[in-house]
Amino acid sequence: MRILRTLLTIFLLLACYVLKAQPVSSALLKSEKMPEGTVYYLPKTTVNIHLLIEKKSYTPGVFCKYAERYLLRKDIPQEKEVGHRLVNFQLTLNGVRDTSKCFIVHLKGKSATSEIKLSEDGVLLAVNDTPRQVQQPLPFRAARKRQVPDPQKFLSAEAMAAGSMARKAELTALQMAELQEHRQLLITGEAEEMPADKAQLQLMLDEIDRAHEALLSLFTGTTVCDTTEQHISLCPEKEMDREVIFRISKSLGLVDKDDLAGVPFYMSLEDLHQQTQQQYDYPENKKDGGFYTSVPGIVRLTLYREDQQLATYNYPFAQFGFTELRGGSLFKKYPTQMILNPITGAIEKLHAEMPEK
């Protein structure tokens, strides 16, 4: 097996015309300088979908079945409920190594001292310059949960001593009515013991509201919301027509795209057959070789929730464009800097220090 791998490597190296940037087999996985040249890759573009999914959990109160009798509320659920929904989303692009675009470059003349910058997986990022850093979106941080007061701390001694649940509910409803009456007397200034100033009045009103809210939860139940961020990564290679990319189930949250328990979310991708190619006014000779770079193609992404269109974006994608040989004569004759876009492999900067005529 070792002999076979050695023969294969020798064959691949001999197949490369090292005076130029030439495609080589993806079997050459090490992105490092070798006597024959430097192996590098170009990226292909991936789209990352960041989903904010809210989970809402409802727990019924111990007096829920008495809500209609004492609060005149008929809409209070009697059983536990869990619901999930998509509250927000964001799309970002990233670049990954395209193993079908592997090249080797041999540096001669002035270019022999060129400093080639590669990513950890061998993608060409820059030559004689500092690579551009891709700004990653900040991770989602959920807000602090609001603390729900314990209703047991506010129950009257009489309600706690009651022998039946129905009697406890009745006494709690009366206690809530008394709290509301006392609150109204404080606001109108008719309470027997009025606070000394507005600040103290507000403290008393806030405490009454906390007690009323806690006791009310014994009838209406409590709802807790948790929002989490989840990610889906796609690397499309061809056009898409309303393909399911994920589903969200009300009871389970994010589920597999093939799980029919969830509501489908679709993506369409249209190749616009457009390129944004930057022109540089430098004399170049393709016979002098150089570096292969990408000229990305523009695609249109559209997201849907069932039949509702959510958003449309136009993005450059490396795999929907083509590659181009650039800068051979520049790097050979002049000190030259080049920076590539790490997501699309397109040239973002190409500058040669040419002597003034």
Short mmCIF file of C-alpha atoms in Angstrom, two decimals:
data_model
loop_
_atom_site.label_atom_id
_atom_site.label_comp_id
_atom_site.label_asym_id
_atom_site.label_seq_id
_atom_site.Cartn_x
_atom_site.Cartn_y
_atom_site.Cartn_z
CA MET A 1 0.00 0.00 0.00
CA ARG A 2 2.87 2.42 0.89
CA ILE A 3 4.59 1.69 -2.47
CA LEU A 4 1.31 2.32 -4.31
CA ARG A 5 0.85 5.68 -2.57
CA THR A 6 4.46 6.67 -3.37
CA LEU A 7 4.08 5.79 -7.07
CA LEU A 8 0.79 7.71 -7.20
CA THR A 9 2.36 10.81 -5.63
CA ILE A 10 5.32 10.70 -8.07
CA PHE A 11 2.94 10.37 -10.99
CA LEU A 12 0.87 13.34 -9.84
CA LEU A 13 3.91 15.55 -9.34
CA LEU A 14 5.28 14.70 -12.77
CA ALA A 15 1.88 15.49 -14.27
CA CYS A 16 2.05 19.08 -12.93
CA TYR A 17 3.66 21.67 -15.16
CA VAL A 18 5.39 23.51 -12.33
CA LEU A 19 6.30 26.67 -14.25
CA LYS A 20 2.68 27.79 -13.98
CA ALA A 21 -0.25 27.41 -11.62
CA GLN A 22 -1.67 24.07 -12.70
CA PRO A 23 -4.49 21.89 -11.36
CA VAL A 24 -3.35 18.89 -9.37
CA SER A 25 -5.12 15.93 -7.85
CA SER A 26 -6.98 16.46 -4.58
CA ALA A 27 -4.89 13.57 -3.26
CA LEU A 28 -2.25 16.22 -2.45
CA LEU A 29 -3.85 17.33 0.77
CA LYS A 30 -0.91 19.01 2.51
CA SER A 31 -0.90 22.77 1.94
CA GLU A 32 2.79 23.39 2.42
CA LYS A 33 5.79 24.45 0.38
CA MET A 34 7.46 21.62 -1.46
CA PRO A 35 10.46 21.69 -3.82
CA GLU A 36 8.11 21.47 -6.78
CA GLY A 37 5.92 24.39 -5.66
CA THR A 38 3.09 25.37 -3.36
CA VAL A 39 -0.21 23.55 -3.37
CA TYR A 40 -3.31 25.64 -2.69
CA TYR A 41 -7.06 25.47 -3.06
CA LEU A 42 -9.79 27.91 -3.93
CA PRO A 43 -12.94 28.07 -1.79
CA LYS A 44 -16.52 27.30 -2.50
CA THR A 45 -19.27 29.28 -0.82
CA THR A 46 -21.58 27.96 1.86
CA VAL A 47 -24.64 29.66 3.30
CA ASN A 48 -25.30 29.43 7.02
CA ILE A 49 -28.82 29.95 8.34
CA HIS A 50 -29.00 31.13 11.95
CA LEU A 51 -32.41 30.35 13.46
CA LEU A 52 -33.84 31.81 16.65
CA ILE A 53 -36.48 29.37 17.86
CA GLU A 54 -38.69 30.17 20.81
CA LYS A 55 -39.99 27.41 23.08
CA LYS A 56 -43.04 28.40 25.10
CA SER A 57 -44.01 26.08 27.96
CA TYR A 58 -47.33 26.50 29.78
CA THR A 59 -48.06 24.93 33.16
CA PRO A 60 -51.67 25.18 34.43
CA GLY A 61 -52.31 26.65 37.86
CA VAL A 62 -53.63 24.56 40.75
CA PHE A 63 -56.92 26.50 40.66
CA CYS A 64 -57.28 26.47 36.84
CA LYS A 65 -60.64 24.65 36.88
CA TYR A 66 -62.08 27.38 39.13
CA ALA A 67 -61.02 30.25 36.84
CA GLU A 68 -64.40 30.46 35.15
CA ARG A 69 -66.31 30.49 38.46
CA TYR A 70 -64.26 33.14 40.29
CA LEU A 71 -62.56 35.10 37.48
CA LEU A 72 -65.17 34.64 34.73
CA ARG A 73 -62.37 33.30 32.47
CA LYS A 74 -63.28 30.55 30.02
CA ASP A 75 -60.01 30.62 28.07
CA ILE A 76 -57.71 29.06 30.65
CA PRO A 77 -56.04 25.82 29.41
CA GLN A 78 -56.36 22.86 31.75
CA GLU A 79 -53.38 20.85 30.47
CA LYS A 80 -49.68 21.45 29.95
CA GLU A 81 -48.75 22.88 26.56
CA VAL A 82 -45.46 23.27 24.69
CA GLY A 83 -45.11 25.33 21.53
CA HIS A 84 -42.18 26.24 19.26
CA ARG A 85 -41.97 29.00 16.68
CA LEU A 86 -39.37 30.74 14.55
CA VAL A 87 -38.95 34.28 15.86
CA ASN A 88 -36.02 35.44 13.69
CA PHE A 89 -33.37 34.27 11.24
CA GLN A 90 -30.17 35.50 9.63
CA LEU A 91 -28.10 34.34 6.66
CA THR A 92 -24.30 34.51 6.53
CA LEU A 93 -21.77 33.21 4.02
CA ASN A 94 -18.64 31.20 4.63
CA GLY A 95 -15.90 29.67 2.52
CA VAL A 96 -14.73 26.05 2.63
CA ARG A 97 -12.03 24.27 0.66
CA ASP A 98 -13.13 23.17 -2.80
CA THR A 99 -11.23 19.95 -3.42
CA SER A 100 -12.05 20.17 -7.14
CA LYS A 101 -10.02 23.41 -7.39
CA CYS A 102 -6.57 22.35 -6.25
CA PHE A 103 -3.55 24.00 -7.87
CA ILE A 104 0.22 24.12 -7.59
CA VAL A 105 2.32 27.22 -8.27
CA HIS A 106 6.07 27.41 -8.88
CA LEU A 107 7.70 30.74 -8.04
CA LYS A 108 10.68 32.06 -10.05
CA GLY A 109 12.47 35.37 -10.35
CA LYS A 110 11.20 38.11 -8.03
CA SER A 111 8.24 35.94 -7.10
CA ALA A 112 10.55 33.34 -5.53
CA THR A 113 10.53 35.31 -2.29
CA SER A 114 6.77 35.78 -2.27
CA GLU A 115 5.01 34.97 0.97
CA ILE A 116 1.92 32.89 0.30
CA LYS A 117 -0.76 32.93 3.00
CA LEU A 118 -3.04 29.90 3.24
CA SER A 119 -5.86 29.03 5.59
CA GLU A 120 -5.58 26.02 7.89
CA ASP A 121 -7.15 23.82 5.22
CA GLY A 122 -4.98 25.18 2.39
CA VAL A 123 -7.22 27.84 0.81
CA LEU A 124 -5.28 30.68 -0.82
CA LEU A 125 -5.93 33.90 1.12
CA ALA A 126 -3.17 36.37 0.20
CA VAL A 127 0.26 36.82 -1.33
CA ASN A 128 2.69 39.32 0.22
CA ASP A 129 -0.13 40.83 2.25
CA THR A 130 -2.32 40.29 5.29
CA PRO A 131 -5.38 38.08 4.67
CA ARG A 132 -8.82 39.52 5.26
CA GLN A 133 -10.57 38.25 8.35
CA VAL A 134 -14.16 37.08 8.03
CA GLN A 135 -16.32 38.70 10.67
CA GLN A 136 -18.44 36.09 12.39
CA PRO A 137 -21.87 37.07 13.72
CA LEU A 138 -22.11 37.47 17.46
CA PRO A 139 -23.70 34.44 19.13
CA PHE A 140 -27.22 34.92 20.42
CA ARG A 141 -27.53 35.58 24.12
CA ALA A 142 -30.92 35.09 25.68
CA ALA A 143 -32.26 37.78 27.97
CA ARG A 144 -32.40 37.02 31.65
CA LYS A 145 -35.57 35.24 32.61
CA ARG A 146 -38.06 37.20 34.61
CA GLN A 147 -38.45 35.70 38.05
CA VAL A 148 -42.05 34.73 38.78
CA PRO A 149 -42.87 35.22 42.48
CA ASP A 150 -43.87 32.16 44.47
CA PRO A 151 -47.67 32.42 45.03
CA GLN A 152 -47.44 30.37 48.25
CA LYS A 153 -45.67 33.34 49.91
CA PHE A 154 -48.73 35.55 49.37
CA LEU A 155 -51.57 33.19 50.29
CA SER A 156 -53.47 34.24 53.39
CA ALA A 157 -53.37 32.02 56.46
CA GLU A 158 -57.08 31.35 56.07
CA ALA A 159 -56.67 30.15 52.49
CA MET A 160 -53.76 27.91 53.42
CA ALA A 161 -55.78 26.33 56.24
CA ALA A 162 -58.85 25.65 54.07
CA GLY A 163 -59.77 21.98 53.85
CA SER A 164 -60.73 21.76 50.16
CA MET A 165 -59.27 23.02 46.91
CA ALA A 166 -62.53 24.75 46.05
CA ARG A 167 -62.49 26.67 49.35
CA LYS A 168 -58.83 27.61 48.84
CA ALA A 169 -59.66 28.96 45.38
CA GLU A 170 -62.62 30.96 46.73
CA LEU A 171 -60.57 32.55 49.53
CA THR A 172 -57.72 33.32 47.11
CA ALA A 173 -60.13 35.07 44.74
CA LEU A 174 -61.44 37.16 47.66
CA GLN A 175 -57.87 38.01 48.66
CA MET A 176 -57.12 39.18 45.12
CA ALA A 177 -60.23 41.39 45.15
CA GLU A 178 -59.11 42.94 48.46
CA LEU A 179 -55.68 43.67 47.02
CA GLN A 180 -57.19 45.45 44.05
CA GLU A 181 -59.49 47.45 46.32
CA HIS A 182 -56.59 48.48 48.54
CA ARG A 183 -54.58 49.50 45.48
CA GLN A 184 -57.40 51.73 44.29
CA LEU A 185 -57.69 53.40 47.71
CA LEU A 186 -53.96 54.15 47.67
CA ILE A 187 -54.18 55.72 44.23
CA THR A 188 -57.14 57.90 45.20
CA GLY A 189 -55.62 58.81 48.58
CA GLU A 190 -58.49 57.28 50.56
CA ALA A 191 -56.51 54.51 52.32
CA GLU A 192 -56.43 54.60 56.10
CA GLU A 193 -52.60 54.58 56.14
CA MET A 194 -51.20 56.63 53.30
CA PRO A 195 -47.46 56.57 52.46
CA ALA A 196 -45.32 59.59 53.29
CA ASP A 197 -44.16 60.32 49.75
CA LYS A 198 -44.52 59.23 46.11
CA ALA A 199 -41.55 56.86 46.28
CA GLN A 200 -43.06 54.96 49.18
CA LEU A 201 -46.43 54.94 47.42
CA GLN A 202 -44.84 53.36 44.35
CA LEU A 203 -43.17 50.69 46.47
CA MET A 204 -46.51 49.77 48.03
CA LEU A 205 -48.23 49.63 44.63
CA ASP A 206 -45.44 47.45 43.22
CA GLU A 207 -45.74 45.02 46.14
CA ILE A 208 -49.51 44.79 45.67
CA ASP A 209 -49.01 44.10 41.96
CA ARG A 210 -46.49 41.34 42.70
CA ALA A 211 -48.85 39.68 45.16
CA HIS A 212 -51.81 39.94 42.77
CA GLU A 213 -49.78 38.54 39.87
CA ALA A 214 -48.57 35.61 41.96
CA LEU A 215 -52.06 34.72 43.20
CA LEU A 216 -53.49 35.13 39.69
CA SER A 217 -51.01 32.53 38.38
CA LEU A 218 -52.71 29.94 40.61
CA PHE A 219 -55.73 30.29 38.29
CA THR A 220 -54.19 31.22 34.92
CA GLY A 221 -51.00 29.15 35.15
CA THR A 222 -47.47 30.17 34.19
CA THR A 223 -45.76 30.45 30.81
CA VAL A 224 -41.97 30.19 30.41
CA CYS A 225 -40.25 31.23 27.17
CA ASP A 226 -36.82 29.98 26.10
CA THR A 227 -35.16 31.16 22.89
CA THR A 228 -32.24 29.21 21.44
CA GLU A 229 -30.08 29.68 18.35
CA GLN A 230 -29.66 26.80 15.93
CA HIS A 231 -27.68 26.59 12.70
CA ILE A 232 -28.11 24.98 9.31
CA SER A 233 -25.27 25.00 6.75
CA LEU A 234 -25.78 24.44 3.02
CA CYS A 235 -23.33 24.25 0.15
CA PRO A 236 -25.46 24.37 -3.01
CA GLU A 237 -23.83 23.20 -6.23
CA LYS A 238 -26.79 23.77 -8.55
CA GLU A 239 -30.04 25.70 -8.80
CA MET A 240 -32.83 24.83 -6.38
CA ASP A 241 -36.59 25.20 -6.80
CA ARG A 242 -38.39 25.38 -3.44
CA GLU A 243 -36.44 22.59 -1.79
CA VAL A 244 -37.22 21.83 1.84
CA ILE A 245 -34.22 22.80 3.99
CA PHE A 246 -35.71 22.37 7.48
CA ARG A 247 -38.99 21.99 9.36
CA ILE A 248 -40.23 23.33 12.67
CA SER A 249 -42.66 21.28 14.72
CA LYS A 250 -44.89 23.07 17.21
CA SER A 251 -44.27 20.39 19.82
CA LEU A 252 -40.70 19.31 18.97
CA GLY A 253 -39.01 22.42 17.59
CA LEU A 254 -36.44 22.08 14.80
CA VAL A 255 -36.76 18.68 13.13
CA ASP A 256 -35.25 16.99 10.10
CA LYS A 257 -36.41 18.21 6.70
CA ASP A 258 -37.96 14.79 6.04
CA ASP A 259 -40.00 14.82 9.27
CA LEU A 260 -43.56 15.57 8.21
CA ALA A 261 -44.46 16.54 11.78
CA GLY A 262 -42.96 19.98 11.14
CA VAL A 263 -43.99 22.97 9.03
CA PRO A 264 -41.70 23.09 5.96
CA PHE A 265 -39.34 25.96 5.15
CA TYR A 266 -38.12 26.09 1.55
CA MET A 267 -35.23 27.63 -0.34
CA SER A 268 -34.96 28.51 -4.00
CA LEU A 269 -31.64 29.32 -5.66
CA GLU A 270 -31.51 30.98 -9.07
CA ASP A 271 -28.27 31.40 -11.00
CA LEU A 272 -28.43 34.95 -12.41
CA HIS A 273 -25.50 34.23 -14.78
CA GLN A 274 -23.82 37.46 -13.75
CA GLN A 275 -20.29 38.08 -12.55
CA THR A 276 -18.73 41.06 -10.81
CA GLN A 277 -15.23 40.98 -12.23
CA GLN A 278 -12.83 43.70 -11.16
CA GLN A 279 -10.51 45.05 -13.83
CA TYR A 280 -6.89 45.91 -13.09
CA ASP A 281 -4.86 48.08 -15.45
CA TYR A 282 -1.73 45.96 -15.34
CA PRO A 283 0.03 44.31 -18.28
CA GLU A 284 -0.26 40.56 -17.84
CA ASN A 285 0.89 37.57 -19.80
CA LYS A 286 -1.01 34.37 -19.14
CA LYS A 287 2.00 32.38 -20.34
CA ASP A 288 3.90 33.54 -17.28
CA GLY A 289 1.54 31.58 -15.10
CA GLY A 290 0.49 33.06 -11.77
CA PHE A 291 -2.29 32.24 -9.36
CA TYR A 292 -5.71 30.91 -10.13
CA THR A 293 -8.47 33.02 -8.59
CA SER A 294 -12.25 32.86 -8.67
CA VAL A 295 -14.68 35.05 -10.52
CA PRO A 296 -17.86 34.28 -8.55
CA GLY A 297 -21.32 34.19 -10.05
CA ILE A 298 -24.30 36.01 -8.57
CA VAL A 299 -27.16 33.87 -7.30
CA ARG A 300 -30.55 34.78 -5.86
CA LEU A 301 -31.66 33.00 -2.70
CA THR A 302 -35.31 33.06 -1.66
CA LEU A 303 -36.68 31.64 1.60
CA TYR A 304 -40.28 30.53 2.11
CA ARG A 305 -42.41 29.35 5.00
CA GLU A 306 -44.97 27.13 3.30
CA ASP A 307 -46.44 29.53 0.70
CA GLN A 308 -45.22 32.74 2.39
CA GLN A 309 -42.07 34.37 0.98
CA LEU A 310 -39.83 35.41 3.88
CA ALA A 311 -36.82 37.04 2.24
CA THR A 312 -34.74 37.31 -0.94
CA TYR A 313 -30.97 37.86 -1.18
CA ASN A 314 -28.46 38.27 -4.00
CA TYR A 315 -25.05 36.78 -3.14
CA PRO A 316 -21.78 35.99 -4.94
CA PHE A 317 -21.03 32.24 -4.93
CA ALA A 318 -17.68 30.85 -6.03
CA GLN A 319 -19.10 27.61 -7.44
CA PHE A 320 -21.46 29.47 -9.79
CA GLY A 321 -18.63 31.38 -11.49
CA PHE A 322 -15.32 30.35 -13.03
CA THR A 323 -11.58 30.42 -12.31
CA GLU A 324 -9.06 32.72 -13.89
CA LEU A 325 -5.25 32.81 -14.03
CA ARG A 326 -3.98 36.17 -12.74
CA GLY A 327 -0.78 38.00 -12.01
CA GLY A 328 1.91 35.77 -13.49
CA SER A 329 4.01 38.50 -15.10
CA LEU A 330 3.35 40.87 -12.19
CA PHE A 331 4.70 38.51 -9.54
CA LYS A 332 7.59 37.57 -11.80
CA LYS A 333 8.76 41.14 -12.48
CA TYR A 334 7.54 43.37 -9.62
CA PRO A 335 6.86 43.20 -5.89
CA THR A 336 3.13 42.44 -5.92
CA GLN A 337 0.47 42.14 -3.21
CA MET A 338 -2.77 40.22 -3.65
CA ILE A 339 -5.66 39.57 -1.27
CA LEU A 340 -8.47 37.13 -2.05
CA ASN A 341 -11.94 37.04 -0.61
CA PRO A 342 -11.92 34.02 1.77
CA ILE A 343 -15.57 33.28 0.98
CA THR A 344 -15.58 33.49 -2.82
CA GLY A 345 -11.90 33.35 -3.81
CA ALA A 346 -12.25 36.58 -5.81
CA ILE A 347 -9.47 39.16 -5.91
CA GLU A 348 -10.11 42.02 -3.51
CA LYS A 349 -6.72 43.68 -3.91
CA LEU A 350 -4.03 43.40 -6.58
CA HIS A 351 -1.22 45.94 -6.37
CA ALA A 352 2.14 45.89 -8.10
CA GLU A 353 4.94 48.26 -7.18
CA MET A 354 5.87 49.20 -10.72
CA PRO A 355 8.63 51.76 -11.43
CA GLU A 356 7.47 55.16 -12.58
CA LYS A 357 8.07 55.83 -16.23
#
